[in-house]
Tab-separated table of C-alpha atoms in Angstrom:
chain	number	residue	atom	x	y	z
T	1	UNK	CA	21.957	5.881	4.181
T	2	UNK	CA	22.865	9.014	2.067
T	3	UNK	CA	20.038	10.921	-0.045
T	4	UNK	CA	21.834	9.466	-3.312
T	5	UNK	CA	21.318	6.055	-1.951
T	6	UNK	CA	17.404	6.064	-0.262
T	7	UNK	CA	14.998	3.141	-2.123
T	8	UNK	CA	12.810	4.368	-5.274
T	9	UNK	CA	9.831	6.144	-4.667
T	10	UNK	CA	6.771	5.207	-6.169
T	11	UNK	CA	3.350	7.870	-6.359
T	12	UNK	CA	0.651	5.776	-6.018
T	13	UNK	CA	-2.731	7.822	-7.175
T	14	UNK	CA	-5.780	6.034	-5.154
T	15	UNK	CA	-3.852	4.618	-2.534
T	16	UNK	CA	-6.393	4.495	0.178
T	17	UNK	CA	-8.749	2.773	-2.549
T	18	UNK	CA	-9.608	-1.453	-2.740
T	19	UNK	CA	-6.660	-2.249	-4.532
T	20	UNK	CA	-4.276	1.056	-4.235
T	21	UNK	CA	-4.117	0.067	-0.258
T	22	UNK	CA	-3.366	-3.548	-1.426
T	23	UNK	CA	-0.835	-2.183	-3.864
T	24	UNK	CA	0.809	0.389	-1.532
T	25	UNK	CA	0.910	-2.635	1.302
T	26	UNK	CA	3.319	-4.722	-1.735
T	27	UNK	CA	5.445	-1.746	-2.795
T	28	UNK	CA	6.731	-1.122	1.287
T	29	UNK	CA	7.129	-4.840	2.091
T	30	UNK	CA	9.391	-4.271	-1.512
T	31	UNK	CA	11.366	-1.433	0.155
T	32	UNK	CA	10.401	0.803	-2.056
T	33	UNK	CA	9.408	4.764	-0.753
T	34	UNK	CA	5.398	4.991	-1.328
T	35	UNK	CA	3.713	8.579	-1.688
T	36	UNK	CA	-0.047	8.379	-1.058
T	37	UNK	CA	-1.940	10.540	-3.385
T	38	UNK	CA	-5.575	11.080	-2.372
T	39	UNK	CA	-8.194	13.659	-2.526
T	40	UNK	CA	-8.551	13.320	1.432
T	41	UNK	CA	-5.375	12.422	3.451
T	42	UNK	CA	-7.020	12.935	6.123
T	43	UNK	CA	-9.190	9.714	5.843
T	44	UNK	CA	-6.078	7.790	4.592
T	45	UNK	CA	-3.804	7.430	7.437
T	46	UNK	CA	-4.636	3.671	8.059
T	47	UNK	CA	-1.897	3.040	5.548
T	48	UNK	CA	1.244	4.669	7.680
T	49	UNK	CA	1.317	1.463	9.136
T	50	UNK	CA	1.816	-0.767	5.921
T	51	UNK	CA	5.213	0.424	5.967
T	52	UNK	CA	8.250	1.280	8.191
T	53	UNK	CA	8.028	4.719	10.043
T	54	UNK	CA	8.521	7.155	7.449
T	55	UNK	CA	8.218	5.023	4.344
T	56	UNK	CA	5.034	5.950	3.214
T	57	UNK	CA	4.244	9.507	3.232
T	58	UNK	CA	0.756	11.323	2.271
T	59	UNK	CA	-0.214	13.268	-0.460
T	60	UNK	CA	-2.933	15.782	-1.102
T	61	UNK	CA	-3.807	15.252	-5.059
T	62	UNK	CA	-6.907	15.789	-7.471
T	63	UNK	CA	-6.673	14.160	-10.769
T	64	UNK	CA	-8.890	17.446	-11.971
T	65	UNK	CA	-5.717	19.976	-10.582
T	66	UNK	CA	-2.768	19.332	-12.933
T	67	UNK	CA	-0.884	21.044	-10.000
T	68	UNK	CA	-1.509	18.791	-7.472
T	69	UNK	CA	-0.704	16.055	-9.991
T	70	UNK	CA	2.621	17.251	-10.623
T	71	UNK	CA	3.508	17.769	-7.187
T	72	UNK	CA	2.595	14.436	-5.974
T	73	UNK	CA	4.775	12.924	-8.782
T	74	UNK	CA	7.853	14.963	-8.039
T	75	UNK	CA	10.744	13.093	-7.509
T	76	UNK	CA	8.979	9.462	-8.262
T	77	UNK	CA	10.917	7.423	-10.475
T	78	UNK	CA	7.373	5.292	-10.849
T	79	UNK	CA	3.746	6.301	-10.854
T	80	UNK	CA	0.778	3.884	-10.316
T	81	UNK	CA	-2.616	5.014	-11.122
T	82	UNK	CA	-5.687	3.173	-9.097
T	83	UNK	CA	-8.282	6.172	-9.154
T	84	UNK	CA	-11.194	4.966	-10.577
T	85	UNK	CA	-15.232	5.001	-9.979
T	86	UNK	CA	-17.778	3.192	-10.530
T	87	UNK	CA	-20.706	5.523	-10.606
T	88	UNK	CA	-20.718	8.802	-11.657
T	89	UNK	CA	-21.443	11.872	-8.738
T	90	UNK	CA	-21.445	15.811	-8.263
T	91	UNK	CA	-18.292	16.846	-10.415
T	92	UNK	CA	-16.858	12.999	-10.241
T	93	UNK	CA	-17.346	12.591	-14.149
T	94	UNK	CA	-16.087	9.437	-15.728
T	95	UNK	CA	-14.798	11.637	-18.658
T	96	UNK	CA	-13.450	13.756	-15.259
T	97	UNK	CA	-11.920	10.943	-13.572
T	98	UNK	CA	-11.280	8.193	-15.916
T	99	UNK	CA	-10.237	10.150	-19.005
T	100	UNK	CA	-9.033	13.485	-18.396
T	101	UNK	CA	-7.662	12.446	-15.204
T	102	UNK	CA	-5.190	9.387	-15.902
T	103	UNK	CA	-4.274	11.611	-19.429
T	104	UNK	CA	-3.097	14.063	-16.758
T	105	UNK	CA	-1.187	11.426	-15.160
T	106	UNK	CA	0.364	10.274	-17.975
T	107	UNK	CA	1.600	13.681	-18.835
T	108	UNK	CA	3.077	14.460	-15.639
T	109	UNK	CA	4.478	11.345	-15.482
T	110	UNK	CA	6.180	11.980	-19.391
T	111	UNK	CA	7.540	15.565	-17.987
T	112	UNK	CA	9.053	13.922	-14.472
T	113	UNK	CA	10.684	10.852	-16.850
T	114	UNK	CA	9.238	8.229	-14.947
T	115	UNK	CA	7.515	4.889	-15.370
T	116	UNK	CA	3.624	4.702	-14.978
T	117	UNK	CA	1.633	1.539	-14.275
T	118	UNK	CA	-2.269	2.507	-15.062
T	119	UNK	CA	-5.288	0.104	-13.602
T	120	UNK	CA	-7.653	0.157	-16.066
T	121	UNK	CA	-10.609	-2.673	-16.420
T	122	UNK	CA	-11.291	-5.597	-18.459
T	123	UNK	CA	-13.847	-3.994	-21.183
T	124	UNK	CA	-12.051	-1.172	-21.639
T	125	UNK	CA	-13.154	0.534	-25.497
T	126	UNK	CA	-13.638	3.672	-26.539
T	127	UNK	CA	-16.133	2.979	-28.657
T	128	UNK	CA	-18.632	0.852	-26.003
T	129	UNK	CA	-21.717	1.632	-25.384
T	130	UNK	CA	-21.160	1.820	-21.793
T	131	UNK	CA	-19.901	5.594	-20.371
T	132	UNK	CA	-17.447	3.872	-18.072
T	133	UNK	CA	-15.408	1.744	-20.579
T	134	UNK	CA	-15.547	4.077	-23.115
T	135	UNK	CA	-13.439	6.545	-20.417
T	136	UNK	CA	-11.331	3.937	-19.556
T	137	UNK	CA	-10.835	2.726	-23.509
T	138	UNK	CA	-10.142	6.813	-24.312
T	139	UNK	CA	-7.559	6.851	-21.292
T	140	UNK	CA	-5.838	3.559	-22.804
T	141	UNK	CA	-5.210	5.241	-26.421
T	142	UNK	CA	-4.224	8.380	-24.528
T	143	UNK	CA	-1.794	6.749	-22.136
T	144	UNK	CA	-0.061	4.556	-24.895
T	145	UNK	CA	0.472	7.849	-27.025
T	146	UNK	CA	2.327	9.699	-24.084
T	147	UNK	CA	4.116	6.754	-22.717
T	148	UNK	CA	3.981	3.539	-24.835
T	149	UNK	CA	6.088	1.604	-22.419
T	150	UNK	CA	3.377	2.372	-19.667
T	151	UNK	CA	1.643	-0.791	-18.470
T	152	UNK	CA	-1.868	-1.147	-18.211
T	153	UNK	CA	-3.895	-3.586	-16.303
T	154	UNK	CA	-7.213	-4.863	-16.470
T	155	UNK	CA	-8.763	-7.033	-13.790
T	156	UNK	CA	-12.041	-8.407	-14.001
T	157	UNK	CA	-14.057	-8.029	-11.105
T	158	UNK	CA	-11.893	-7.428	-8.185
T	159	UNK	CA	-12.830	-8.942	-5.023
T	160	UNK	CA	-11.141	-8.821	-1.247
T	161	UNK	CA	-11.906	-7.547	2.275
T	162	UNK	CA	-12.875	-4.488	1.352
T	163	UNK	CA	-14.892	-4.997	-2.446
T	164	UNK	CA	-18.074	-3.286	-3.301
T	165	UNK	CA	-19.617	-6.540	-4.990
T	166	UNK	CA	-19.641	-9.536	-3.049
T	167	UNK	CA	-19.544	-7.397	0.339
T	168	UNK	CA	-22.619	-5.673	-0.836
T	169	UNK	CA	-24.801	-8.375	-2.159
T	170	UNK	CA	-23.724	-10.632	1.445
T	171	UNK	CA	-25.208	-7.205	3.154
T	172	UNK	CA	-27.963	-7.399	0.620
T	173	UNK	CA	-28.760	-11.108	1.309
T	174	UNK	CA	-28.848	-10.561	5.337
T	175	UNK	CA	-31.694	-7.676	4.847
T	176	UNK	CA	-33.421	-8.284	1.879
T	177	UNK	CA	-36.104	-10.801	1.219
T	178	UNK	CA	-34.949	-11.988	-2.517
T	179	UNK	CA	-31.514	-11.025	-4.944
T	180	UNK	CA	-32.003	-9.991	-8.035
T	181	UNK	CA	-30.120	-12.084	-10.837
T	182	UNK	CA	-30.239	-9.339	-13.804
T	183	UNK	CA	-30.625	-10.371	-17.056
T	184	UNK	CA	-31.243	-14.027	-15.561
T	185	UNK	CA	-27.584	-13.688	-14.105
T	186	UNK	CA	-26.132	-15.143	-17.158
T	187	UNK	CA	-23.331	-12.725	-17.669
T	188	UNK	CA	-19.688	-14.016	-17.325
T	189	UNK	CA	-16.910	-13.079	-14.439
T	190	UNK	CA	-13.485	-13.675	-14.082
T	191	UNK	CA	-13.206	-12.583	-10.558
T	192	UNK	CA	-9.250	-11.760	-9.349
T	193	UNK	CA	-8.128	-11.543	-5.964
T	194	UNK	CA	-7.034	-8.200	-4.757
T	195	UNK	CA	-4.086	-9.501	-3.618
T	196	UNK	CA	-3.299	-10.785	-7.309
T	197	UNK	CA	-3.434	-7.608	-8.738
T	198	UNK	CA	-1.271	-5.909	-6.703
T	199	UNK	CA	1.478	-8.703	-6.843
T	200	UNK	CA	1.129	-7.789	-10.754
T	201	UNK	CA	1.813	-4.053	-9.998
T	202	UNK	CA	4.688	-4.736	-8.039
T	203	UNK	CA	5.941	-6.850	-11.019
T	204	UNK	CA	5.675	-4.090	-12.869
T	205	UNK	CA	7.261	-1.610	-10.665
T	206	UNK	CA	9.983	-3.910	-10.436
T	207	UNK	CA	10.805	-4.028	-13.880
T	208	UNK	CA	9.795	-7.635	-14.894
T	209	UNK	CA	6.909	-6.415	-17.403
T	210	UNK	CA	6.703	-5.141	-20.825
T	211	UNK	CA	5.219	-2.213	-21.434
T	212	UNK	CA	1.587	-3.425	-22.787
T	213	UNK	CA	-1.817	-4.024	-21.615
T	214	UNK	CA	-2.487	-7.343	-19.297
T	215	UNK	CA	-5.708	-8.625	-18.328
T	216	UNK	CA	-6.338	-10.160	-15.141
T	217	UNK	CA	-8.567	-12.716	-13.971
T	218	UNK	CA	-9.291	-15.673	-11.573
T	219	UNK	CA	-8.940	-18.969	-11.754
T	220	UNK	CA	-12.322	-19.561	-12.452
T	221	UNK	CA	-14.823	-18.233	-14.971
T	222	UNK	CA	-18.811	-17.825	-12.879
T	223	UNK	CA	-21.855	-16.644	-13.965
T	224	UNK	CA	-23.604	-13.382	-12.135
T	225	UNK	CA	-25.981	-16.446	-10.858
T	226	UNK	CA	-22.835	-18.476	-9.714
T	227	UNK	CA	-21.149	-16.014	-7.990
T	228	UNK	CA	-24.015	-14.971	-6.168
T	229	UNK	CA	-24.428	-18.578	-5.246
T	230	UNK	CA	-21.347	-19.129	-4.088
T	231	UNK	CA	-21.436	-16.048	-1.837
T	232	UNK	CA	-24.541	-17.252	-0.309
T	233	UNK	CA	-22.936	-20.698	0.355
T	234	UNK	CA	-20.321	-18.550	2.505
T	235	UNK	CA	-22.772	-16.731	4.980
T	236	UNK	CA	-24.863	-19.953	5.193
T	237	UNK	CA	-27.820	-18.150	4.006
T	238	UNK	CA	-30.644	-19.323	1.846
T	239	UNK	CA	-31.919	-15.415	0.364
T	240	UNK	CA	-33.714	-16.226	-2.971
T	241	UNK	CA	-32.417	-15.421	-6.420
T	242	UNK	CA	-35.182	-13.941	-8.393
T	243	UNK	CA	-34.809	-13.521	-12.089
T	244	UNK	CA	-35.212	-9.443	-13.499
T	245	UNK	CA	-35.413	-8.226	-17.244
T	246	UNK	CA	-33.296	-6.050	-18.157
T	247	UNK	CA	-35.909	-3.732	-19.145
T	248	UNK	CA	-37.082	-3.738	-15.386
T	249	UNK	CA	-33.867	-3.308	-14.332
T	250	UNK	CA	-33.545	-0.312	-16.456
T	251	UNK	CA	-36.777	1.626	-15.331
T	252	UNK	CA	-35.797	0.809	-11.445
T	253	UNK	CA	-32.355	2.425	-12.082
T	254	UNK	CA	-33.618	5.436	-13.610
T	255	UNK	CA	-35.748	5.690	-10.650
T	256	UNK	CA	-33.167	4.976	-7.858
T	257	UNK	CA	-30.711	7.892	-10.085
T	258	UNK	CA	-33.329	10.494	-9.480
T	259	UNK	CA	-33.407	10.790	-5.532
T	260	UNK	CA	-30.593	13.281	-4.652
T	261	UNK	CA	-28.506	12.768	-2.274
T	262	UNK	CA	-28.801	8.899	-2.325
T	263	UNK	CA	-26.360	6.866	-3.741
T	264	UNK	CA	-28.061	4.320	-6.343
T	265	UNK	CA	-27.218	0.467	-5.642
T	266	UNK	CA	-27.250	0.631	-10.088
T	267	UNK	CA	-27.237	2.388	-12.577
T	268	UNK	CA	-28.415	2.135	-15.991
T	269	UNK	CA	-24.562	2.503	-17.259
T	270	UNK	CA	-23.831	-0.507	-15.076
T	271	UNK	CA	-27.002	-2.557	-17.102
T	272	UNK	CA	-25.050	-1.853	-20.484
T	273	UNK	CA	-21.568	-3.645	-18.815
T	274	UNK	CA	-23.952	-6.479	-17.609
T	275	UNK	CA	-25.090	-7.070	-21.006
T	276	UNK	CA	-21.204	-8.403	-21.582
T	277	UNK	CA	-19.217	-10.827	-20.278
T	278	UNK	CA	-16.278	-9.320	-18.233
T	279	UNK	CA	-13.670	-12.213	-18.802
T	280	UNK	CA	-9.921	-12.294	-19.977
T	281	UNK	CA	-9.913	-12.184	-23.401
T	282	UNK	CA	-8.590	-15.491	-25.717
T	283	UNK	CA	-5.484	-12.917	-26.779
T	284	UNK	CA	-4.064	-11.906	-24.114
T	285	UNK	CA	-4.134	-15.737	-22.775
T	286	UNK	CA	-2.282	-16.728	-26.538
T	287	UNK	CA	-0.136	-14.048	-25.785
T	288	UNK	CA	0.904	-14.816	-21.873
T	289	UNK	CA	-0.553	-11.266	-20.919
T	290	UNK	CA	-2.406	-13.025	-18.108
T	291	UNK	CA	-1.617	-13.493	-14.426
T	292	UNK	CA	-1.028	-17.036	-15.120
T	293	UNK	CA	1.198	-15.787	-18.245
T	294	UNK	CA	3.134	-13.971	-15.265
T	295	UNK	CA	3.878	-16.989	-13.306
T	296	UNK	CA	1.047	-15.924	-10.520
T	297	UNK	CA	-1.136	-18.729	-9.421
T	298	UNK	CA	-4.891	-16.911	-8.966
T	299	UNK	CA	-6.780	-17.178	-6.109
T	300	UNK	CA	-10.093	-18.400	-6.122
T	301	UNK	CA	-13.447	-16.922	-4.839
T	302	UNK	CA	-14.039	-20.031	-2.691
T	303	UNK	CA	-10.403	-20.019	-0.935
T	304	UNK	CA	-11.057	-16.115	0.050
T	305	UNK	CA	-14.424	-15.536	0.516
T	306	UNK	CA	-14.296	-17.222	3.952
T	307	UNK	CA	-11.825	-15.034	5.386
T	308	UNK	CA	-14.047	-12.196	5.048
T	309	UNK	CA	-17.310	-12.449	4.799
T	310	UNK	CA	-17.347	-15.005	7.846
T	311	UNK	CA	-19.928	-11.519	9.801
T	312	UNK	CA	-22.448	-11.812	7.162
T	313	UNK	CA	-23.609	-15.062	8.555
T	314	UNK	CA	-26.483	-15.749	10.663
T	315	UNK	CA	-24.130	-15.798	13.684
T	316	UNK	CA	-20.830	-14.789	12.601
T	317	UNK	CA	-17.764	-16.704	13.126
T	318	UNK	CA	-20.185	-19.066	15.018
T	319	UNK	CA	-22.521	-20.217	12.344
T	320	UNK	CA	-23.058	-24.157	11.956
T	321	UNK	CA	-20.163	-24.846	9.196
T	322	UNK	CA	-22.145	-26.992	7.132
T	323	UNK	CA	-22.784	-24.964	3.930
T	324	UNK	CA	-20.329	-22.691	5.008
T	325	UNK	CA	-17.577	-24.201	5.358
């Protein structure tokens, strides 16, 4: 195979990340080339393997460092954009990160004449209340200036082997003596499979999607309450759900966001997205911006949880099946 002739290669920012590994994993079994771009390669060889010996290929990148930004795009002919955070630490702004960062992308991406693919989140408006969305809302606008055939994604809650929601509350459940539903655990999800969103970025990479904005969710919407419910039904455990004000949840935030050094289980940012539902909007269903729209059948919670969250039970894999199974 000459030079002229090798596959595409794709830059994937956040490749070592819940759904950039899941999305890098897609893109090799494609064929395409895939150039890791992470803060640490060090700590990101564990996806070599996804891919044929020298397929994918590491990257050193900051999203702060226009430099590194345009380096790890050089020579792409696609760039897909999973850095993200969900809490805000040392010089990891969301304005940093979320805003500056993917504008940066966007940019580079402009100047190299390729195609970008941005993972934003459902919720995303400049003008919410919340710090997070309104970063991801100001990247949206920003992104659509620079490159208005860009596609943007927004998944709901994203779950999968290696999420920070129902893989935290399952620890939470095995050590602590209640839950807390916040806000009486009556705000709306529309959790998507990991797996979902990453067939939707290959779409896109392929050249099967408009240019737009798409929002992603599951087949299913649950309430906080539900899908801590179901999750408990998993790892056959019984943990109470106790019911929390918002107002309390605000004042033990606050606290928990003033010990240094300790990352806070939530913040009071995180309290303002809870006070809205997180669900794919009635327009982007009208409109066939969904993955359903896409012709991809979404995965529910109950067919996935099982596969990985079987260690959370009382005795792993060998836990009575009853309300398990």
């Amino acid at each position: 195979m000459t030079f002229a002739n090798l596959p595409p290669l794709v830059t994937v920012f956040g490749g070592s990340g819940l759904v950039g590994r899941h999305v890098v994993r897609v893109l090799a079994q494609r064929g395409y080339r895939v150039r890791v771009a992470v803060r640490r390669p060090d700590l990101a060889g564990f996806v070599l393997p996804f891919g044929n010996v020298g397929q994918i290929s590491l990257s050193q990148a900051n999203l702060r460092y226009k430099d590194s930004v345009v380096k790890a795009i050089e020579g792409s002919s696609f760039v897909v954009n999973c850095v993200g955070i969900l809490f805000e630490s040392g010089r990891n702004k969301f304005d940093a990160v979320q805003d500056f960062g993917a504008r940066t992308v966007a940019e580079a991406t402009a100047a190299a004449g390729a195609k970008l693919v941005h993972i934003s989140a459902i919720g995303a408006d400049a003008k919410s209340k919340s710090v997070y969305a309104a970063s991801k809302g100001r990247a949206e606008d920003a992104i659509l200036k620079t490159l208005p055939d860009a596609v943007i994604v927004r998944p709901s809650i994203v779950f999968g082997p290696e999420d920070n929601f129902f893989n935290k509350f399952a620890a939470m459940a095995r050590s602590l003596p209640f839950l807390p539903l916040i806000g009486g655990g009556k705000t709306k999800f529309q959790p998507v499979f990991v797996e979902d969103v990453a067939e939707v970025v290959s779409k896109a990479v392929d050249g099967q999607l408009k240019g737009g904005v798409y929002e992603l969710g599951g087949p299913e919407v649950l309430s906080f309450q539900q899908c801590l419910e179901e999750m408990l039904r998993v790892v056959d455990r019984e943990t109470p759900l106790v019911s929390i004000s918002f107002g309390l949840a605000s004042f033990i935030a606050g606290v928990a966001s003033a010990i240094p050094l300790v990352t806070p289980p939530l913040t009071n940012d995180q309290l303002t997205l809870l006070k809205s539902d997180n669900v794919v909007s009635a327009a982007a269903k009208a409109e066939g911006r969904t993955l359903e729209g896409l012709g991809i059948h979404p995965r529910s919670v109950g067919a996935i949880l099982p596969s990985y969250l079987v260690h959370f039970r009382p005795k792993g894999q060998y836990s009575r099946s009853g309300k398990a199974a």
